[in-house]
Amino acid sequence: MKRRYTLENLGCANCAAKMEEKIKELDGVNSVTVNFITTKMVLDVEDDKFDTVLAQAKDIIKSIEPLVEVK
């Protein structure tokens, strides 16, 4: 399942790269891109693991940049 999200308040290209790197390591992730310029994240995850991976991805994002809101 592939979904797109807006990352509001994303303030750093380096942080976006770190988020992408860590989210890629999660079990069930087929692919992820975090684009600093467009403030978009495209997350492609195995269907049965999507909710778990999304929650883990949000935790990773908050740990790197606490003010970012995933919409």
PDB file of N, CA and C in Angstrom:
ATOM      1  N   MET A   1       0.848  -1.171   0.000  1.00  0.00           N
ATOM      2  CA  MET A   1       0.000   0.000   0.000  1.00  0.00           C
ATOM      3  C   MET A   1       0.896   1.237   0.000  1.00  0.00           C
ATOM      4  N   LYS A   2       0.610   2.146  -0.911  1.00  0.00           N
ATOM      5  CA  LYS A   2       1.398   3.375  -1.019  1.00  0.00           C
ATOM      6  C   LYS A   2       0.515   4.557  -0.645  1.00  0.00           C
ATOM      7  N   ARG A   3       1.048   5.382   0.252  1.00  0.00           N
ATOM      8  CA  ARG A   3       0.309   6.583   0.688  1.00  0.00           C
ATOM      9  C   ARG A   3       1.255   7.779   0.719  1.00  0.00           C
ATOM     10  N   ARG A   4       0.673   8.962   0.530  1.00  0.00           N
ATOM     11  CA  ARG A   4       1.442  10.208   0.569  1.00  0.00           C
ATOM     12  C   ARG A   4       0.997  11.035   1.775  1.00  0.00           C
ATOM     13  N   TYR A   5       1.971  11.661   2.412  1.00  0.00           N
ATOM     14  CA  TYR A   5       1.700  12.493   3.583  1.00  0.00           C
ATOM     15  C   TYR A   5       2.436  13.819   3.456  1.00  0.00           C
ATOM     16  N   THR A   6       1.878  14.850   4.059  1.00  0.00           N
ATOM     17  CA  THR A   6       2.550  16.142   4.165  1.00  0.00           C
ATOM     18  C   THR A   6       3.218  16.204   5.528  1.00  0.00           C
ATOM     19  N   LEU A   7       4.450  16.669   5.548  1.00  0.00           N
ATOM     20  CA  LEU A   7       5.187  16.823   6.803  1.00  0.00           C
ATOM     21  C   LEU A   7       5.269  18.316   7.114  1.00  0.00           C
ATOM     22  N   GLU A   8       4.290  18.789   7.863  1.00  0.00           N
ATOM     23  CA  GLU A   8       4.243  20.209   8.210  1.00  0.00           C
ATOM     24  C   GLU A   8       5.354  20.539   9.205  1.00  0.00           C
ATOM     25  N   ASN A   9       5.971  21.697   9.007  1.00  0.00           N
ATOM     26  CA  ASN A   9       7.047  22.220   9.860  1.00  0.00           C
ATOM     27  C   ASN A   9       8.370  21.482   9.673  1.00  0.00           C
ATOM     28  N   LEU A  10       8.529  20.777   8.559  1.00  0.00           N
ATOM     29  CA  LEU A  10       9.811  20.135   8.268  1.00  0.00           C
ATOM     30  C   LEU A  10      10.812  21.232   7.965  1.00  0.00           C
ATOM     31  N   GLY A  11      11.850  21.337   8.783  1.00  0.00           N
ATOM     32  CA  GLY A  11      12.728  22.497   8.680  1.00  0.00           C
ATOM     33  C   GLY A  11      14.149  22.231   8.247  1.00  0.00           C
ATOM     34  N   CYS A  12      14.479  20.995   7.877  1.00  0.00           N
ATOM     35  CA  CYS A  12      15.885  20.689   7.644  1.00  0.00           C
ATOM     36  C   CYS A  12      16.026  19.542   6.638  1.00  0.00           C
ATOM     37  N   ALA A  13      16.780  19.777   5.569  1.00  0.00           N
ATOM     38  CA  ALA A  13      16.997  18.740   4.556  1.00  0.00           C
ATOM     39  C   ALA A  13      17.758  17.554   5.130  1.00  0.00           C
ATOM     40  N   ASN A  14      18.695  17.833   6.010  1.00  0.00           N
ATOM     41  CA  ASN A  14      19.460  16.763   6.646  1.00  0.00           C
ATOM     42  C   ASN A  14      18.549  15.890   7.507  1.00  0.00           C
ATOM     43  N   CYS A  15      17.627  16.509   8.201  1.00  0.00           N
ATOM     44  CA  CYS A  15      16.673  15.761   9.028  1.00  0.00           C
ATOM     45  C   CYS A  15      15.766  14.894   8.155  1.00  0.00           C
ATOM     46  N   ALA A  16      15.343  15.422   7.009  1.00  0.00           N
ATOM     47  CA  ALA A  16      14.509  14.658   6.082  1.00  0.00           C
ATOM     48  C   ALA A  16      15.251  13.405   5.620  1.00  0.00           C
ATOM     49  N   ALA A  17      16.538  13.547   5.334  1.00  0.00           N
ATOM     50  CA  ALA A  17      17.351  12.403   4.904  1.00  0.00           C
ATOM     51  C   ALA A  17      17.481  11.378   6.025  1.00  0.00           C
ATOM     52  N   LYS A  18      17.659  11.851   7.258  1.00  0.00           N
ATOM     53  CA  LYS A  18      17.750  10.937   8.409  1.00  0.00           C
ATOM     54  C   LYS A  18      16.447  10.170   8.603  1.00  0.00           C
ATOM     55  N   MET A  19      15.324  10.879   8.470  1.00  0.00           N
ATOM     56  CA  MET A  19      14.013  10.236   8.611  1.00  0.00           C
ATOM     57  C   MET A  19      13.861   9.124   7.576  1.00  0.00           C
ATOM     58  N   GLU A  20      14.172   9.451   6.346  1.00  0.00           N
ATOM     59  CA  GLU A  20      14.046   8.481   5.260  1.00  0.00           C
ATOM     60  C   GLU A  20      14.914   7.250   5.534  1.00  0.00           C
ATOM     61  N   GLU A  21      16.144   7.487   5.944  1.00  0.00           N
ATOM     62  CA  GLU A  21      17.073   6.386   6.230  1.00  0.00           C
ATOM     63  C   GLU A  21      16.542   5.458   7.313  1.00  0.00           C
ATOM     64  N   LYS A  22      16.055   6.024   8.405  1.00  0.00           N
ATOM     65  CA  LYS A  22      15.577   5.205   9.524  1.00  0.00           C
ATOM     66  C   LYS A  22      14.264   4.492   9.203  1.00  0.00           C
ATOM     67  N   ILE A  23      13.367   5.157   8.490  1.00  0.00           N
ATOM     68  CA  ILE A  23      12.083   4.541   8.138  1.00  0.00           C
ATOM     69  C   ILE A  23      12.303   3.372   7.178  1.00  0.00           C
ATOM     70  N   LYS A  24      13.279   3.490   6.275  1.00  0.00           N
ATOM     71  CA  LYS A  24      13.595   2.402   5.334  1.00  0.00           C
ATOM     72  C   LYS A  24      13.952   1.112   6.058  1.00  0.00           C
ATOM     73  N   GLU A  25      14.505   1.234   7.254  1.00  0.00           N
ATOM     74  CA  GLU A  25      14.947   0.068   8.021  1.00  0.00           C
ATOM     75  C   GLU A  25      13.798  -0.692   8.684  1.00  0.00           C
ATOM     76  N   LEU A  26      12.611  -0.105   8.745  1.00  0.00           N
ATOM     77  CA  LEU A  26      11.485  -0.748   9.422  1.00  0.00           C
ATOM     78  C   LEU A  26      11.010  -1.976   8.655  1.00  0.00           C
ATOM     79  N   ASP A  27      10.604  -2.988   9.398  1.00  0.00           N
ATOM     80  CA  ASP A  27      10.097  -4.225   8.806  1.00  0.00           C
ATOM     81  C   ASP A  27       8.787  -3.962   8.073  1.00  0.00           C
ATOM     82  N   GLY A  28       8.722  -4.369   6.819  1.00  0.00           N
ATOM     83  CA  GLY A  28       7.506  -4.201   6.030  1.00  0.00           C
ATOM     84  C   GLY A  28       7.558  -3.041   5.053  1.00  0.00           C
ATOM     85  N   VAL A  29       8.584  -2.195   5.148  1.00  0.00           N
ATOM     86  CA  VAL A  29       8.697  -1.043   4.258  1.00  0.00           C
ATOM     87  C   VAL A  29       9.270  -1.488   2.912  1.00  0.00           C
ATOM     88  N   ASN A  30       8.513  -1.243   1.849  1.00  0.00           N
ATOM     89  CA  ASN A  30       9.003  -1.511   0.494  1.00  0.00           C
ATOM     90  C   ASN A  30       9.851  -0.346   0.007  1.00  0.00           C
ATOM     91  N   SER A  31       9.364   0.879   0.256  1.00  0.00           N
ATOM     92  CA  SER A  31      10.122   2.079  -0.098  1.00  0.00           C
ATOM     93  C   SER A  31       9.555   3.279   0.652  1.00  0.00           C
ATOM     94  N   VAL A  32      10.409   4.279   0.805  1.00  0.00           N
ATOM     95  CA  VAL A  32       9.977   5.537   1.408  1.00  0.00           C
ATOM     96  C   VAL A  32      10.827   6.656   0.819  1.00  0.00           C
ATOM     97  N   THR A  33      10.183   7.786   0.544  1.00  0.00           N
ATOM     98  CA  THR A  33      10.918   8.985   0.163  1.00  0.00           C
ATOM     99  C   THR A  33      10.401  10.138   1.010  1.00  0.00           C
ATOM    100  N   VAL A  34      11.334  10.923   1.521  1.00  0.00           N
ATOM    101  CA  VAL A  34      10.995  12.128   2.264  1.00  0.00           C
ATOM    102  C   VAL A  34      11.639  13.278   1.501  1.00  0.00           C
ATOM    103  N   ASN A  35      10.802  14.154   0.927  1.00  0.00           N
ATOM    104  CA  ASN A  35      11.287  15.251   0.107  1.00  0.00           C
ATOM    105  C   ASN A  35      11.189  16.548   0.895  1.00  0.00           C
ATOM    106  N   PHE A  36      12.340  17.140   1.194  1.00  0.00           N
ATOM    107  CA  PHE A  36      12.381  18.374   1.973  1.00  0.00           C
ATOM    108  C   PHE A  36      11.742  19.541   1.211  1.00  0.00           C
ATOM    109  N   ILE A  37      11.992  19.628  -0.089  1.00  0.00           N
ATOM    110  CA  ILE A  37      11.495  20.750  -0.895  1.00  0.00           C
ATOM    111  C   ILE A  37       9.965  20.778  -0.916  1.00  0.00           C
ATOM    112  N   THR A  38       9.345  19.618  -1.137  1.00  0.00           N
ATOM    113  CA  THR A  38       7.879  19.566  -1.218  1.00  0.00           C
ATOM    114  C   THR A  38       7.234  19.259   0.128  1.00  0.00           C
ATOM    115  N   THR A  39       8.025  18.929   1.125  1.00  0.00           N
ATOM    116  CA  THR A  39       7.589  18.499   2.464  1.00  0.00           C
ATOM    117  C   THR A  39       6.621  17.318   2.384  1.00  0.00           C
ATOM    118  N   LYS A  40       6.886  16.405   1.457  1.00  0.00           N
ATOM    119  CA  LYS A  40       6.046  15.217   1.274  1.00  0.00           C
ATOM    120  C   LYS A  40       6.822  13.952   1.638  1.00  0.00           C
ATOM    121  N   MET A  41       6.079  12.987   2.164  1.00  0.00           N
ATOM    122  CA  MET A  41       6.624  11.652   2.395  1.00  0.00           C
ATOM    123  C   MET A  41       5.736  10.671   1.637  1.00  0.00           C
ATOM    124  N   VAL A  42       6.358   9.806   0.836  1.00  0.00           N
ATOM    125  CA  VAL A  42       5.632   8.738   0.152  1.00  0.00           C
ATOM    126  C   VAL A  42       6.092   7.443   0.800  1.00  0.00           C
ATOM    127  N   LEU A  43       5.129   6.728   1.364  1.00  0.00           N
ATOM    128  CA  LEU A  43       5.412   5.522   2.132  1.00  0.00           C
ATOM    129  C   LEU A  43       4.726   4.334   1.466  1.00  0.00           C
ATOM    130  N   ASP A  44       5.527   3.342   1.092  1.00  0.00           N
ATOM    131  CA  ASP A  44       5.012   2.117   0.467  1.00  0.00           C
ATOM    132  C   ASP A  44       5.334   0.959   1.404  1.00  0.00           C
ATOM    133  N   VAL A  45       4.274   0.340   1.937  1.00  0.00           N
ATOM    134  CA  VAL A  45       4.416  -0.671   2.984  1.00  0.00           C
ATOM    135  C   VAL A  45       3.522  -1.866   2.658  1.00  0.00           C
ATOM    136  N   GLU A  46       3.946  -3.042   3.090  1.00  0.00           N
ATOM    137  CA  GLU A  46       3.101  -4.237   2.961  1.00  0.00           C
ATOM    138  C   GLU A  46       1.768  -3.948   3.657  1.00  0.00           C
ATOM    139  N   ASP A  47       0.667  -4.331   3.003  1.00  0.00           N
ATOM    140  CA  ASP A  47      -0.674  -3.985   3.496  1.00  0.00           C
ATOM    141  C   ASP A  47      -0.919  -4.385   4.948  1.00  0.00           C
ATOM    142  N   ASP A  48      -0.531  -5.589   5.317  1.00  0.00           N
ATOM    143  CA  ASP A  48      -0.839  -6.084   6.663  1.00  0.00           C
ATOM    144  C   ASP A  48      -0.006  -5.429   7.762  1.00  0.00           C
ATOM    145  N   LYS A  49       1.016  -4.672   7.390  1.00  0.00           N
ATOM    146  CA  LYS A  49       1.879  -4.026   8.391  1.00  0.00           C
ATOM    147  C   LYS A  49       1.748  -2.511   8.369  1.00  0.00           C
ATOM    148  N   PHE A  50       0.829  -1.988   7.542  1.00  0.00           N
ATOM    149  CA  PHE A  50       0.799  -0.549   7.315  1.00  0.00           C
ATOM    150  C   PHE A  50       0.586   0.268   8.586  1.00  0.00           C
ATOM    151  N   ASP A  51      -0.417  -0.066   9.372  1.00  0.00           N
ATOM    152  CA  ASP A  51      -0.719   0.733  10.574  1.00  0.00           C
ATOM    153  C   ASP A  51       0.447   0.746  11.556  1.00  0.00           C
ATOM    154  N   THR A  52       1.070  -0.407  11.736  1.00  0.00           N
ATOM    155  CA  THR A  52       2.212  -0.502  12.653  1.00  0.00           C
ATOM    156  C   THR A  52       3.377   0.332  12.147  1.00  0.00           C
ATOM    157  N   VAL A  53       3.684   0.199  10.861  1.00  0.00           N
ATOM    158  CA  VAL A  53       4.808   0.940  10.284  1.00  0.00           C
ATOM    159  C   VAL A  53       4.543   2.439  10.320  1.00  0.00           C
ATOM    160  N   LEU A  54       3.325   2.869  10.027  1.00  0.00           N
ATOM    161  CA  LEU A  54       3.011   4.295  10.070  1.00  0.00           C
ATOM    162  C   LEU A  54       3.226   4.858  11.479  1.00  0.00           C
ATOM    163  N   ALA A  55       2.790   4.137  12.485  1.00  0.00           N
ATOM    164  CA  ALA A  55       2.997   4.583  13.874  1.00  0.00           C
ATOM    165  C   ALA A  55       4.489   4.678  14.198  1.00  0.00           C
ATOM    166  N   GLN A  56       5.256   3.676  13.759  1.00  0.00           N
ATOM    167  CA  GLN A  56       6.705   3.696  14.000  1.00  0.00           C
ATOM    168  C   GLN A  56       7.361   4.844  13.241  1.00  0.00           C
ATOM    169  N   ALA A  57       6.913   5.084  12.012  1.00  0.00           N
ATOM    170  CA  ALA A  57       7.469   6.181  11.207  1.00  0.00           C
ATOM    171  C   ALA A  57       7.200   7.525  11.889  1.00  0.00           C
ATOM    172  N   LYS A  58       5.993   7.703  12.413  1.00  0.00           N
ATOM    173  CA  LYS A  58       5.662   8.949  13.111  1.00  0.00           C
ATOM    174  C   LYS A  58       6.555   9.139  14.334  1.00  0.00           C
ATOM    175  N   ASP A  59       6.836   8.052  15.057  1.00  0.00           N
ATOM    176  CA  ASP A  59       7.735   8.137  16.215  1.00  0.00           C
ATOM    177  C   ASP A  59       9.138   8.544  15.786  1.00  0.00           C
ATOM    178  N   ILE A  60       9.616   7.978  14.684  1.00  0.00           N
ATOM    179  CA  ILE A  60      10.948   8.320  14.161  1.00  0.00           C
ATOM    180  C   ILE A  60      10.990   9.793  13.783  1.00  0.00           C
ATOM    181  N   ILE A  61       9.966  10.252  13.083  1.00  0.00           N
ATOM    182  CA  ILE A  61       9.907  11.652  12.651  1.00  0.00           C
ATOM    183  C   ILE A  61       9.937  12.581  13.860  1.00  0.00           C
ATOM    184  N   LYS A  62       9.135  12.283  14.873  1.00  0.00           N
ATOM    185  CA  LYS A  62       9.090  13.116  16.085  1.00  0.00           C
ATOM    186  C   LYS A  62      10.428  13.109  16.832  1.00  0.00           C
ATOM    187  N   SER A  63      11.125  11.972  16.815  1.00  0.00           N
ATOM    188  CA  SER A  63      12.409  11.889  17.519  1.00  0.00           C
ATOM    189  C   SER A  63      13.486  12.729  16.823  1.00  0.00           C
ATOM    190  N   ILE A  64      13.352  12.904  15.506  1.00  0.00           N
ATOM    191  CA  ILE A  64      14.335  13.675  14.760  1.00  0.00           C
ATOM    192  C   ILE A  64      13.961  15.146  14.727  1.00  0.00           C
ATOM    193  N   GLU A  65      12.691  15.439  14.483  1.00  0.00           N
ATOM    194  CA  GLU A  65      12.210  16.821  14.438  1.00  0.00           C
ATOM    195  C   GLU A  65      10.869  16.893  15.161  1.00  0.00           C
ATOM    196  N   PRO A  66      10.884  17.227  16.441  1.00  0.00           N
ATOM    197  CA  PRO A  66       9.682  17.173  17.286  1.00  0.00           C
ATOM    198  C   PRO A  66       8.506  18.031  16.836  1.00  0.00           C
ATOM    199  N   LEU A  67       8.737  19.072  16.067  1.00  0.00           N
ATOM    200  CA  LEU A  67       7.648  19.968  15.670  1.00  0.00           C
ATOM    201  C   LEU A  67       6.927  19.534  14.407  1.00  0.00           C
ATOM    202  N   VAL A  68       7.406  18.480  13.751  1.00  0.00           N
ATOM    203  CA  VAL A  68       6.803  18.046  12.487  1.00  0.00           C
ATOM    204  C   VAL A  68       5.476  17.334  12.762  1.00  0.00           C
ATOM    205  N   GLU A  69       4.470  17.720  11.974  1.00  0.00           N
ATOM    206  CA  GLU A  69       3.140  17.086  12.022  1.00  0.00           C
ATOM    207  C   GLU A  69       2.955  16.283  10.746  1.00  0.00           C
ATOM    208  N   VAL A  70       2.556  15.023  10.871  1.00  0.00           N
ATOM    209  CA  VAL A  70       2.293  14.180   9.713  1.00  0.00           C
ATOM    210  C   VAL A  70       0.807  14.296   9.385  1.00  0.00           C
ATOM    211  N   LYS A  71       0.522  14.798   8.199  1.00  0.00           N
ATOM    212  CA  LYS A  71      -0.874  15.024   7.783  1.00  0.00           C
ATOM    213  C   LYS A  71      -1.192  14.208   6.546  1.00  0.00           C
TER     214      LYS A  71
END
